[in-house]
Amino acid sequence: MAKVSLKHIYKVYDGKVKAVNDFNLEIEDKEFIVFVGPSGCGKSTTLRMVAGLEEISAGELWIGDTLCNHVEPKNRNISMVFQNYALFPNMTVYDNIAFGLKMHKVPKNEIDVKVKEAAEILGITEYLGRKPKALSGGQRQRVALGRAIVREPNVFLFDEPLSNLDAKLRAKMRTEITRLHKRLQTTFIYVTHDQVEAMTMGDRIVVMKGGYVQQIDTPQNLFRWPENKFVAGFIGTPQMNFFSATLTREKNGKVTVAAKDFTLTIPAEETYRLDETYLDGAKPVTLGIRPDDIRPVVKAKSGAEIKAKVALVEELGTQTLIYANTNEDELMQENSETAFCSSMGENPGICAGGEVIFEVNTAKLHFFDETCERTVKRRIPTVTVKCTVRNGTMEMLGAAQPLPPALGESLANGVYKTEVPAEALALSDKGYAGVIEEIDDLGKERYLYRVCCGKDRVFIIDGNLHKEGENVFVTVAADKLTFTCNGETAAEAISSVFRLNGKFLRVKEGKEKKHYFETDGVRIETPFGFNQKMYDRGRSVFKRELSLEISADKAELCGEGLPVTVENVLDYGAVKYARLRINEKSFCIPADTLPGQNACVKFDFDAVKVYDSALDMRLF
Ligand code: ADP
């Protein structure tokens, strides 16, 4: 039993093919994790790195409390089950299962107990005397599982173990492996390209594409809140329907969705999560509708309807799939952009060729940026509210509050669009008054509250459970807000991290060798521990273009370090920042008092993240 942590793991083949990029995951003890994605997305490579069958190019792999990057596979206390079983053909089932234990010189009587127990769990006791060739595919896979079980590993790894089985057997083995997980109470990592396997087996699923993690979440959350179009299309059968559309916020707060052949209206109360910058009627978006959320009706009560011609009806018993098209001319055309699938229970008598009205569940629509494909309807959104600045006050969320001095310098009297991320807000006993309208349980004692303040809705994360309808107060961290006026940024949120690009240097000074990080013509001496970590990455570190990511709160102004120009102090009331400059580059760090115009900045090198800029790869 063990926790497994993958920290910024990369795999680069032959110095150029990046098979896995910045893979980060904390796997809980006893968790069932599934890596899923199309062929070539890097899921097996990641699993093989955990197993120790593949070297890790960068990053850290922890199993329990041990850093395992260089631990031999046999010493990692893991068992792996492959697609091709890898059984010894000349050995009996008994000997195949016992093999690993014999190699580890486990006493014979102990082996006997373990083999029989595993055979019992897997229902293969009667085949113990047979050779693999006298077994079916499913039975062979059970023997492979038995061999993994008897070793009593901390972690089980499965690489597409069911791919060689027929559909019926696959479904049966799926439930058997889930049951096995419950019985063994051990960490499972399971690789598959089959989203149904992933959805039915995993506690959490890692969706991958092209070497990058797309999203990590529970099956329900992936289905309800896909972060991009790829995850939306990959998870769920039949697949989500996609249409090109534009969104327009109307005067009454409703949002009009205009697609090529239909228009839908979303009631105002279902639009609070939509990214306001997409509601101008100009930016194209991809509308996503799951087949369950578009259903045939006689007349749509909600008014959200789509008229379409039916191309095909599939009756699957309890489920009916209707394939339709809003454009009659493309009815039988493959890859038609106006085709969609509707899923419902019993067929009310719909036939191919008929014209049907479909009602759409507007609360469950998905929208994605047409280019980058990211969702524009986030579960935890950044909302945009109106803020009126007038003579030293900022009026938003239904109340006026004093304008912090830092904003007073950049915001003239006027009306601004203000971007408010959830992390800028907190529930408190003072601040803007509001009412809780909706509660969403994020798990691990984190709750997302939609709070109505004045006419605005904001989303706030809090660890305490409140009630719907409860009156609350909301505080706003003004340093985390971004203000725009007529499309121009007037005041930007203070970033909690900054990046410096440069090189690692070794310089001979008299008899001593010193190490520096040099950025834009200025240097800071690097400490011993940091230099060690750099040397661990090989001599090439001196040639690499590096990018250091530093948390603003881990940096401080002092007498020595990296020389900077101090521009000004930004006083946000609760927190003050110094704006610093190195040539063209400017960044902010928290600071209460200011030295003169020239100062030095020092940072905690233990907390610095180092990237290779050319490869865009984190070194540590
Ligand atoms: P998946 O398991 O998701 O199908 P893999 O992890 O096997 O994908 O492969 C990920 C990528 O790495 C693919 O593009 C594959 O071609 C590449 N790759 C895998 N093994 C090697 C190798 N030994 N040398 C070079 N490239 C490899």
XYZ file of C-alpha atoms and ligand atoms in Angstrom:
647
model
C 0.000 0.000 0.000
C 1.499 3.321 -0.981
C 1.029 6.819 -2.230
C 2.612 7.505 -5.592
C 3.677 11.026 -6.610
C 4.681 12.044 -10.099
C 6.245 15.500 -9.975
C 6.904 17.335 -13.235
C 7.759 14.101 -15.049
C 9.016 14.320 -18.643
C 10.101 11.680 -21.120
C 12.230 12.776 -24.034
C 13.334 10.081 -26.500
C 16.622 10.622 -28.346
C 16.874 14.182 -27.063
C 13.943 15.351 -29.196
C 10.715 13.296 -29.126
C 8.786 14.541 -26.107
C 6.515 11.610 -25.287
C 5.423 12.934 -21.867
C 5.347 16.579 -20.758
C 5.153 17.901 -17.213
C 3.072 15.057 -15.781
C 1.942 15.920 -12.240
C -0.174 13.619 -10.122
C -0.537 12.668 -6.470
C -2.044 9.194 -6.270
C -3.575 8.438 -2.896
C -2.948 5.192 -1.118
C -5.540 2.583 -2.284
C -6.701 4.788 -5.135
C -7.680 3.347 -8.537
C -6.191 5.690 -11.149
C -6.756 5.248 -14.885
C -4.600 6.824 -17.617
C -6.722 7.123 -20.754
C -6.198 8.628 -24.199
C -5.778 7.723 -27.844
C -2.871 5.623 -29.084
C 0.501 7.385 -28.794
C -0.566 9.904 -26.143
C 2.124 8.775 -23.692
C 0.112 6.735 -21.204
C 2.197 3.532 -21.466
C 5.426 5.514 -21.331
C 4.259 7.123 -18.082
C 3.278 3.752 -16.608
C 6.596 2.251 -17.683
C 8.437 5.083 -15.938
C 6.541 4.252 -12.746
C 7.506 0.586 -13.223
C 11.154 1.491 -13.821
C 11.172 0.005 -17.328
C 11.802 3.421 -18.851
C 14.249 6.061 -17.624
C 12.746 9.354 -16.412
C 14.158 12.311 -18.407
C 13.198 14.947 -15.834
C 11.033 15.168 -12.728
C 10.629 13.047 -9.637
C 8.815 9.784 -8.985
C 8.004 9.031 -5.352
C 6.557 5.722 -4.181
C 5.685 6.073 -0.501
C 8.551 8.065 1.028
C 11.171 6.890 -1.452
C 12.446 8.842 -4.446
C 12.375 6.057 -7.031
C 13.920 7.601 -10.183
C 16.971 5.376 -9.890
C 15.540 2.462 -7.913
C 15.704 -0.884 -9.750
C 12.283 -2.138 -10.943
C 12.506 -5.232 -8.754
C 13.052 -3.078 -5.665
C 10.030 -0.821 -6.238
C 7.597 -3.388 -4.821
C 5.202 -3.119 -7.721
C 3.548 -5.717 -9.943
C 2.694 -5.167 -13.559
C 0.073 -6.915 -15.693
C 0.459 -6.645 -19.472
C -1.880 -7.037 -22.419
C -0.034 -10.112 -23.692
C -0.086 -11.925 -20.277
C 3.625 -12.906 -20.649
C 3.108 -16.398 -19.205
C 5.692 -19.173 -19.471
C 4.132 -21.663 -21.931
C 5.986 -24.714 -20.582
C 4.965 -24.129 -16.952
C 1.690 -25.028 -15.282
C -0.629 -22.310 -14.033
C 0.577 -23.115 -10.501
C 4.239 -22.655 -11.454
C 3.504 -19.513 -13.453
C 1.880 -17.928 -10.406
C 4.603 -19.203 -8.064
C 7.495 -18.139 -10.301
C 8.181 -14.692 -8.833
C 8.029 -15.999 -5.292
C 10.460 -18.837 -6.080
C 12.875 -16.279 -7.522
C 12.627 -14.372 -4.250
C 13.378 -17.607 -2.368
C 10.094 -17.629 -0.468
C 9.660 -20.947 1.465
C 7.701 -23.620 -0.423
C 4.840 -23.953 2.038
C 4.342 -20.183 2.077
C 4.262 -20.148 -1.743
C 1.663 -22.907 -1.699
C -0.645 -20.948 0.611
C -0.324 -17.758 -1.462
C -0.815 -19.438 -4.854
C -3.934 -21.253 -3.652
C -5.343 -18.130 -2.077
C -4.799 -16.109 -5.294
C -6.314 -18.905 -7.395
C -9.322 -18.902 -5.080
C -9.778 -15.111 -5.406
C -9.577 -15.361 -9.203
C -11.667 -18.535 -9.585
C -8.931 -20.553 -11.319
C -8.274 -23.226 -8.669
C -9.365 -26.034 -10.992
C -6.870 -24.986 -13.683
C -3.739 -24.914 -11.492
C -2.362 -28.059 -13.121
C -2.938 -26.907 -16.713
C -0.497 -25.250 -19.110
C -1.434 -21.781 -20.504
C -2.238 -23.127 -23.986
C -5.126 -25.097 -22.494
C -6.728 -21.885 -21.186
C -8.969 -19.239 -22.732
C -7.803 -15.623 -23.071
C -9.731 -14.571 -19.983
C -8.317 -17.428 -17.918
C -4.768 -16.576 -19.013
C -5.284 -12.970 -17.977
C -6.457 -14.235 -14.565
C -3.248 -16.245 -14.228
C -1.269 -13.079 -15.003
C -3.306 -11.294 -12.315
C -2.594 -14.171 -9.904
C 1.131 -13.802 -10.489
C 0.827 -10.098 -9.653
C -1.309 -10.696 -6.533
C 0.963 -13.226 -4.811
C 3.819 -10.740 -4.700
C 1.674 -8.518 -2.469
C 2.977 -5.337 -4.065
C 2.498 -1.760 -2.882
C 1.228 -0.764 -6.310
C -0.391 -2.696 -9.168
C 0.247 -1.470 -12.702
C -1.943 -2.573 -15.609
C -1.025 -1.883 -19.244
C -4.149 -2.398 -21.389
C -4.715 -5.817 -19.773
C -8.082 -6.460 -21.439
C -7.348 -5.409 -25.019
C -6.914 -8.978 -26.262
C -10.301 -10.129 -24.966
C -13.642 -10.065 -26.761
C -16.227 -7.447 -25.760
C -18.249 -9.694 -23.445
C -15.244 -11.036 -21.589
C -13.789 -7.547 -21.348
C -16.911 -6.340 -19.570
C -16.738 -9.294 -17.176
C -13.029 -8.838 -16.418
C -13.631 -5.130 -15.893
C -15.941 -5.824 -12.966
C -13.574 -8.533 -11.702
C -10.638 -6.135 -11.593
C -12.765 -3.511 -9.824
C -13.768 -6.151 -7.269
C -10.153 -7.226 -6.915
C -9.198 -3.623 -6.157
C -11.823 -3.444 -3.409
C -10.641 -6.731 -1.940
C -6.882 -6.072 -2.082
C -7.128 -2.430 -0.917
C -3.995 -1.503 -2.875
C -3.069 1.360 -5.213
C -3.954 0.515 -8.842
C -2.693 2.380 -11.920
C -4.433 1.224 -15.057
C -3.743 2.210 -18.664
C -6.398 1.947 -21.366
C -7.485 3.650 -24.583
C -11.107 2.721 -23.841
C -13.050 5.524 -22.164
C -15.765 3.130 -20.973
C -13.152 1.131 -19.050
C -11.805 4.369 -17.631
C -15.227 5.684 -16.598
C -16.379 2.429 -15.006
C -13.172 1.537 -13.162
C -11.316 4.666 -12.091
C -11.705 6.607 -8.852
C -9.952 9.322 -10.852
C -9.017 9.461 -14.513
C -6.051 11.135 -16.184
C -7.014 12.085 -19.752
C -3.968 12.462 -22.026
C -3.400 13.668 -25.572
C -0.171 14.135 -27.513
C 2.035 13.704 -24.434
C 0.147 16.248 -22.332
C -2.258 15.712 -19.461
C -5.564 17.290 -20.472
C -7.489 16.889 -17.237
C -7.415 14.830 -14.039
C -10.673 14.289 -12.205
C -13.379 11.853 -11.120
C -15.484 10.268 -13.888
C -18.520 12.444 -13.007
C -16.524 15.682 -12.998
C -14.870 14.895 -16.335
C -18.320 14.289 -17.784
C -19.929 17.386 -16.265
C -17.021 19.815 -16.435
C -14.699 18.940 -19.319
C -11.948 21.562 -19.461
C -11.577 21.395 -23.215
C -13.238 20.078 -26.355
C -10.950 17.059 -26.509
C -12.006 15.789 -23.053
C -15.651 16.637 -23.840
C -15.525 14.548 -27.020
C -13.463 11.711 -25.575
C -15.501 11.082 -22.421
C -19.104 9.889 -22.821
C -20.882 7.652 -25.357
C -22.400 8.476 -27.723
C -20.019 11.367 -28.198
C -20.956 14.974 -27.445
C -22.403 16.825 -30.483
C -20.507 19.917 -31.631
C -21.769 22.942 -33.575
C -20.133 26.206 -34.541
C -21.979 29.157 -32.927
C -21.772 32.679 -31.525
C -23.022 33.943 -28.156
C -24.700 37.280 -27.491
C -25.638 38.734 -24.103
C -29.035 40.408 -24.501
C -30.242 43.455 -22.531
C -32.488 41.260 -20.346
C -29.465 39.146 -19.284
C -30.372 36.166 -21.451
C -27.779 34.778 -23.857
C -28.620 33.944 -27.455
C -26.791 31.017 -29.026
C -26.783 31.392 -32.808
C -25.697 28.315 -34.786
C -25.960 27.883 -38.551
C -29.480 26.426 -38.604
C -30.900 27.191 -35.157
C -31.008 29.723 -32.354
C -31.327 28.932 -28.655
C -31.940 31.238 -25.723
C -30.262 30.562 -22.381
C -32.133 32.046 -19.383
C -30.059 34.605 -17.436
C -29.723 32.371 -14.356
C -27.953 29.697 -16.423
C -25.353 32.115 -17.803
C -23.337 33.139 -14.722
C -20.450 30.795 -15.489
C -19.994 31.975 -19.079
C -16.824 33.931 -19.825
C -18.156 37.436 -20.522
C -15.548 38.111 -23.243
C -17.267 35.553 -25.498
C -20.705 37.140 -25.269
C -20.195 39.907 -27.830
C -21.792 37.999 -30.727
C -18.522 38.126 -32.665
C -16.141 35.513 -31.277
C -16.980 32.077 -32.680
C -17.350 29.279 -30.128
C -17.975 25.553 -30.348
C -21.285 24.606 -28.794
C -21.358 21.133 -27.229
C -24.581 19.223 -26.533
C -24.553 15.715 -25.086
C -26.977 13.304 -26.810
C -28.936 12.997 -23.547
C -29.526 16.749 -23.473
C -31.227 16.959 -26.888
C -34.445 14.952 -27.065
C -37.423 14.634 -29.408
C -40.602 16.360 -28.180
C -43.977 17.306 -29.588
C -43.441 20.914 -28.536
C -40.524 22.282 -26.552
C -41.929 23.768 -23.331
C -38.755 25.755 -22.705
C -38.743 27.171 -26.226
C -35.180 25.851 -26.712
C -35.772 23.728 -29.759
C -34.017 22.504 -32.865
C -35.886 21.258 -35.933
C -34.100 18.488 -37.795
C -34.607 15.652 -40.250
C -33.996 12.106 -38.987
C -31.361 10.110 -40.897
C -31.283 6.933 -38.832
C -32.830 5.391 -35.717
C -30.992 2.747 -33.654
C -33.027 0.836 -31.087
C -30.742 -0.735 -28.481
C -33.436 -2.070 -26.153
C -33.722 0.370 -23.267
C -31.942 3.118 -25.242
C -32.837 4.669 -28.605
C -30.305 6.663 -30.638
C -31.616 9.095 -33.222
C -29.182 10.456 -35.812
C -30.485 13.695 -37.311
C -29.353 16.722 -39.293
C -30.541 20.327 -39.300
C -29.571 20.524 -42.957
C -31.684 18.170 -45.072
C -29.217 18.336 -47.975
C -26.502 16.780 -45.808
C -28.706 14.104 -44.265
C -26.652 11.140 -45.449
C -23.342 12.937 -45.576
C -20.541 11.681 -43.326
C -18.773 14.370 -41.254
C -21.621 16.830 -41.803
C -21.169 19.745 -39.384
C -24.914 19.980 -38.874
C -25.433 16.307 -37.918
C -26.116 15.265 -34.320
C -27.111 12.293 -32.199
C -29.963 12.245 -29.685
C -30.272 9.587 -26.991
C -33.497 8.639 -25.204
C -35.314 5.688 -23.663
C -38.088 3.952 -25.550
C -38.690 5.161 -29.114
C -41.984 7.121 -29.201
C -42.370 6.167 -32.875
C -39.719 8.218 -34.641
C -38.656 6.904 -38.036
C -35.915 7.761 -40.496
C -36.975 10.459 -42.955
C -39.318 12.275 -40.535
C -38.943 15.886 -39.374
C -38.698 16.121 -35.601
C -38.539 18.864 -32.981
C -35.771 18.321 -30.417
C -35.760 20.111 -27.071
C -32.395 21.167 -25.696
C -31.510 21.282 -21.987
C -29.921 24.746 -21.962
C -28.580 24.292 -18.406
C -26.270 21.566 -19.648
C -24.788 23.208 -22.728
C -21.006 23.343 -23.121
C -19.002 26.010 -24.936
C -15.386 25.985 -26.074
C -13.079 28.543 -27.650
C -13.068 27.703 -31.351
C -9.269 28.024 -31.634
C -7.661 26.879 -28.375
C -10.641 24.626 -27.547
C -10.661 25.518 -23.831
C -14.009 25.722 -22.126
C -15.550 29.167 -21.761
C -17.928 27.831 -19.100
C -15.663 26.923 -16.225
C -16.839 25.186 -13.088
C -14.896 27.782 -11.080
C -15.177 30.815 -13.328
C -13.592 34.244 -13.310
C -16.601 36.565 -13.449
C -16.710 40.060 -14.925
C -18.580 42.742 -12.972
C -19.113 46.460 -13.454
C -17.087 48.743 -11.183
C -17.659 52.482 -10.933
C -14.728 54.479 -9.597
C -15.787 57.794 -8.109
C -13.733 60.143 -5.918
C -11.750 57.545 -4.043
C -14.413 54.857 -3.863
C -15.027 51.742 -5.919
C -18.643 50.748 -6.330
C -19.285 47.154 -7.276
C -21.073 44.067 -5.928
C -23.855 46.382 -4.767
C -21.812 48.574 -2.396
C -19.139 51.261 -2.322
C -15.784 50.620 -0.642
C -12.703 52.868 -0.375
C -10.368 52.564 -3.370
C -6.941 51.279 -2.234
C -4.157 53.861 -2.917
C -2.477 51.543 -5.477
C -5.630 51.567 -7.615
C -6.205 55.272 -7.025
C -3.024 55.899 -9.028
C -4.166 53.961 -12.084
C -7.957 54.266 -12.093
C -9.480 57.627 -12.978
C -13.164 58.259 -12.237
C -15.182 56.134 -14.634
C -16.771 52.766 -15.291
C -14.608 49.655 -15.596
C -15.102 46.001 -16.425
C -13.548 44.098 -13.553
C -12.383 40.492 -13.769
C -12.895 38.756 -10.439
C -11.322 35.301 -10.049
C -12.550 33.033 -7.230
C -9.179 33.315 -5.469
C -9.748 37.076 -5.062
C -12.787 36.422 -2.868
C -13.430 35.076 0.605
C -16.426 34.687 2.874
C -15.942 36.843 5.931
C -17.752 38.691 8.719
C -17.370 42.006 6.926
C -17.231 43.362 3.376
C -19.832 43.235 0.588
C -23.207 41.817 1.668
C -24.547 38.894 -0.339
C -26.827 35.852 -0.365
C -25.767 32.279 -1.167
C -27.726 31.122 -4.229
C -26.055 27.827 -5.110
C -23.680 25.347 -3.481
C -21.388 22.969 -5.376
C -19.424 20.368 -3.396
C -15.872 20.290 -4.786
C -14.846 17.394 -2.507
C -12.243 17.297 0.267
C -14.285 19.755 2.303
C -14.160 22.496 -0.305
C -17.403 24.117 -1.359
C -18.021 26.469 -4.258
C -20.620 29.110 -3.484
C -22.447 31.281 -5.985
C -23.189 34.443 -4.077
C -25.434 37.247 -5.269
C -24.066 40.670 -4.213
C -26.270 43.517 -5.468
C -26.913 42.591 -9.099
C -23.681 40.654 -9.487
C -22.953 36.969 -9.063
C -19.553 35.823 -7.845
C -18.081 32.375 -7.150
C -16.251 31.777 -3.872
C -14.471 28.704 -2.504
C -14.796 28.082 1.228
C -14.014 25.199 3.573
C -17.155 25.560 5.722
C -20.561 24.264 4.761
C -23.121 27.068 4.550
C -26.768 26.963 3.507
C -28.550 28.125 0.397
C -30.272 31.452 1.128
C -27.801 32.316 3.921
C -26.751 35.967 4.214
C -22.973 36.343 4.057
C -20.247 38.966 3.664
C -17.596 38.852 0.980
C -14.111 40.389 1.063
C -12.278 41.172 -2.155
C -8.470 41.158 -2.570
C -8.102 44.214 -4.825
C -4.587 43.144 -5.904
C -6.091 40.101 -7.651
C -8.525 42.131 -9.816
C -8.004 43.263 -13.404
C -9.739 46.464 -14.563
C -10.381 47.309 -18.210
C -12.011 50.301 -19.850
C -12.935 50.320 -23.552
C -10.829 47.217 -24.107
C -7.688 48.790 -22.556
C -6.221 47.366 -19.348
C -6.231 50.074 -16.670
C -4.959 48.018 -13.730
C -3.766 44.457 -13.837
C -3.910 41.761 -11.151
C -0.587 41.349 -9.359
C 0.910 38.043 -10.394
C 1.882 35.732 -7.543
C 4.890 34.459 -9.519
C 7.437 36.018 -11.866
C 9.878 34.537 -14.339
C 13.478 35.488 -15.099
C 15.215 34.166 -18.213
C 18.942 33.662 -18.267
C 21.898 31.340 -17.801
C 23.721 29.439 -15.088
C 27.383 30.479 -14.870
C 30.542 29.253 -13.200
C 33.140 31.975 -12.715
C 36.681 31.738 -11.392
C 37.282 34.508 -8.883
C 40.862 34.302 -7.613
C 41.231 30.777 -6.287
C 37.511 30.309 -5.818
C 34.859 29.104 -8.245
C 31.548 30.860 -7.869
C 28.178 30.130 -9.401
C 25.694 32.707 -10.630
C 22.371 33.046 -12.361
C 22.625 35.832 -14.911
C 19.581 37.569 -16.353
C 19.638 40.533 -18.670
C 23.163 41.618 -17.689
C 22.768 41.295 -13.904
C 23.803 38.415 -11.639
C 22.875 36.735 -8.402
C 25.100 34.211 -6.660
C 23.413 30.838 -6.375
C 23.652 28.758 -3.166
C 25.325 25.363 -2.806
C 22.100 23.296 -2.748
C 20.850 24.900 -5.943
C 24.211 24.344 -7.678
C 24.114 20.681 -6.669
C 20.668 20.280 -8.229
C 21.901 21.973 -11.408
C 24.943 19.677 -11.615
C 22.636 16.668 -11.127
C 21.088 17.590 -14.499
C 24.460 17.125 -16.238
C 27.123 19.509 -17.525
C 24.821 20.759 -20.267
C 23.139 23.042 -17.693
C 25.688 25.737 -18.538
C 24.584 25.711 -22.175
C 20.860 25.731 -21.541
C 18.619 28.769 -21.781
C 16.961 28.744 -18.395
C 13.799 30.253 -17.049
C 13.419 30.627 -13.285
C 9.926 30.792 -11.846
C 9.879 32.492 -8.479
C 6.965 32.964 -6.072
C 6.658 36.667 -5.321
C 6.272 35.902 -1.612
C 9.592 34.005 -1.593
C 11.509 37.097 -2.761
C 12.641 40.043 -0.659
C 14.469 43.332 -1.020
C 17.806 43.472 0.742
C 21.386 44.738 0.503
C 22.699 41.955 -1.726
C 21.423 39.825 -4.568
C 20.114 40.720 -7.980
C 20.384 44.489 -8.616
C 16.979 45.993 -9.495
C 15.446 49.414 -9.961
C 12.628 50.096 -7.525
C 9.841 51.827 -9.429
C 7.170 52.449 -6.850
C 5.175 50.963 -4.035
C 1.665 49.670 -4.615
C -0.431 50.018 -1.489
C -3.474 47.741 -1.540
C -4.266 48.319 2.121
C -4.056 44.749 3.394
C -0.929 44.111 1.317
C 1.789 46.318 -0.209
C 3.991 45.513 -3.187
C 7.188 46.987 -4.600
C 7.267 47.176 -8.380
C 10.778 46.275 -9.521
C 12.506 46.531 -12.859
C 15.476 44.890 -14.547
C 15.841 46.705 -17.882
C 12.575 45.971 -19.757
C 11.315 43.363 -17.304
C 9.109 44.414 -14.403
C 7.573 42.380 -11.578
C 6.115 42.868 -8.117
C 7.050 41.419 -4.751
C 5.367 42.017 -1.388
C 7.223 44.743 0.527
C 6.203 47.020 3.385
C 8.914 49.640 3.181
C 10.985 50.816 0.268
C 14.722 51.367 0.147
C 16.087 53.933 -2.324
C 15.610 53.705 -6.038
C 18.334 51.088 -6.423
C 18.216 47.922 -4.384
C 18.795 44.201 -4.634
C 16.338 41.356 -4.583
C 17.118 37.995 -3.042
C 15.021 34.836 -3.285
C 14.686 31.518 -1.598
C 16.438 29.268 -4.118
C 14.900 26.160 -2.542
C 11.501 27.359 -3.780
C 12.628 28.382 -7.283
C 11.332 26.319 -10.203
C 13.818 25.894 -13.048
C 12.769 25.353 -16.679
C 14.767 24.706 -19.827
C 13.270 27.428 -22.070
C 14.149 25.775 -25.386
C 12.567 22.435 -24.462
C 9.910 24.058 -22.248
C 10.776 21.377 -19.722
C 10.965 21.743 -15.981
C 14.352 20.622 -14.671
C 13.382 20.823 -10.981
P 0.337 5.167 -25.651
O 0.645 4.180 -24.582
O -0.515 6.281 -25.149
O -0.229 4.552 -26.885
P 3.199 5.505 -25.746
O 3.471 5.904 -24.340
O 3.473 4.092 -26.096
O 1.698 5.876 -26.105
O 4.024 6.452 -26.739
C 4.039 7.850 -26.640
C 4.893 8.448 -27.722
O 6.255 8.123 -27.554
C 4.516 7.987 -29.113
O 4.563 9.083 -29.977
C 5.580 6.977 -29.450
O 5.795 6.938 -30.837
C 6.781 7.520 -28.714
N 7.713 6.441 -28.307
C 7.408 5.390 -27.528
N 8.505 4.615 -27.342
C 9.526 5.207 -28.012
C 10.926 4.907 -28.201
N 11.489 3.845 -27.635
N 11.653 5.762 -28.973
C 11.100 6.861 -29.528
N 9.787 7.196 -29.379
C 9.009 6.385 -28.647
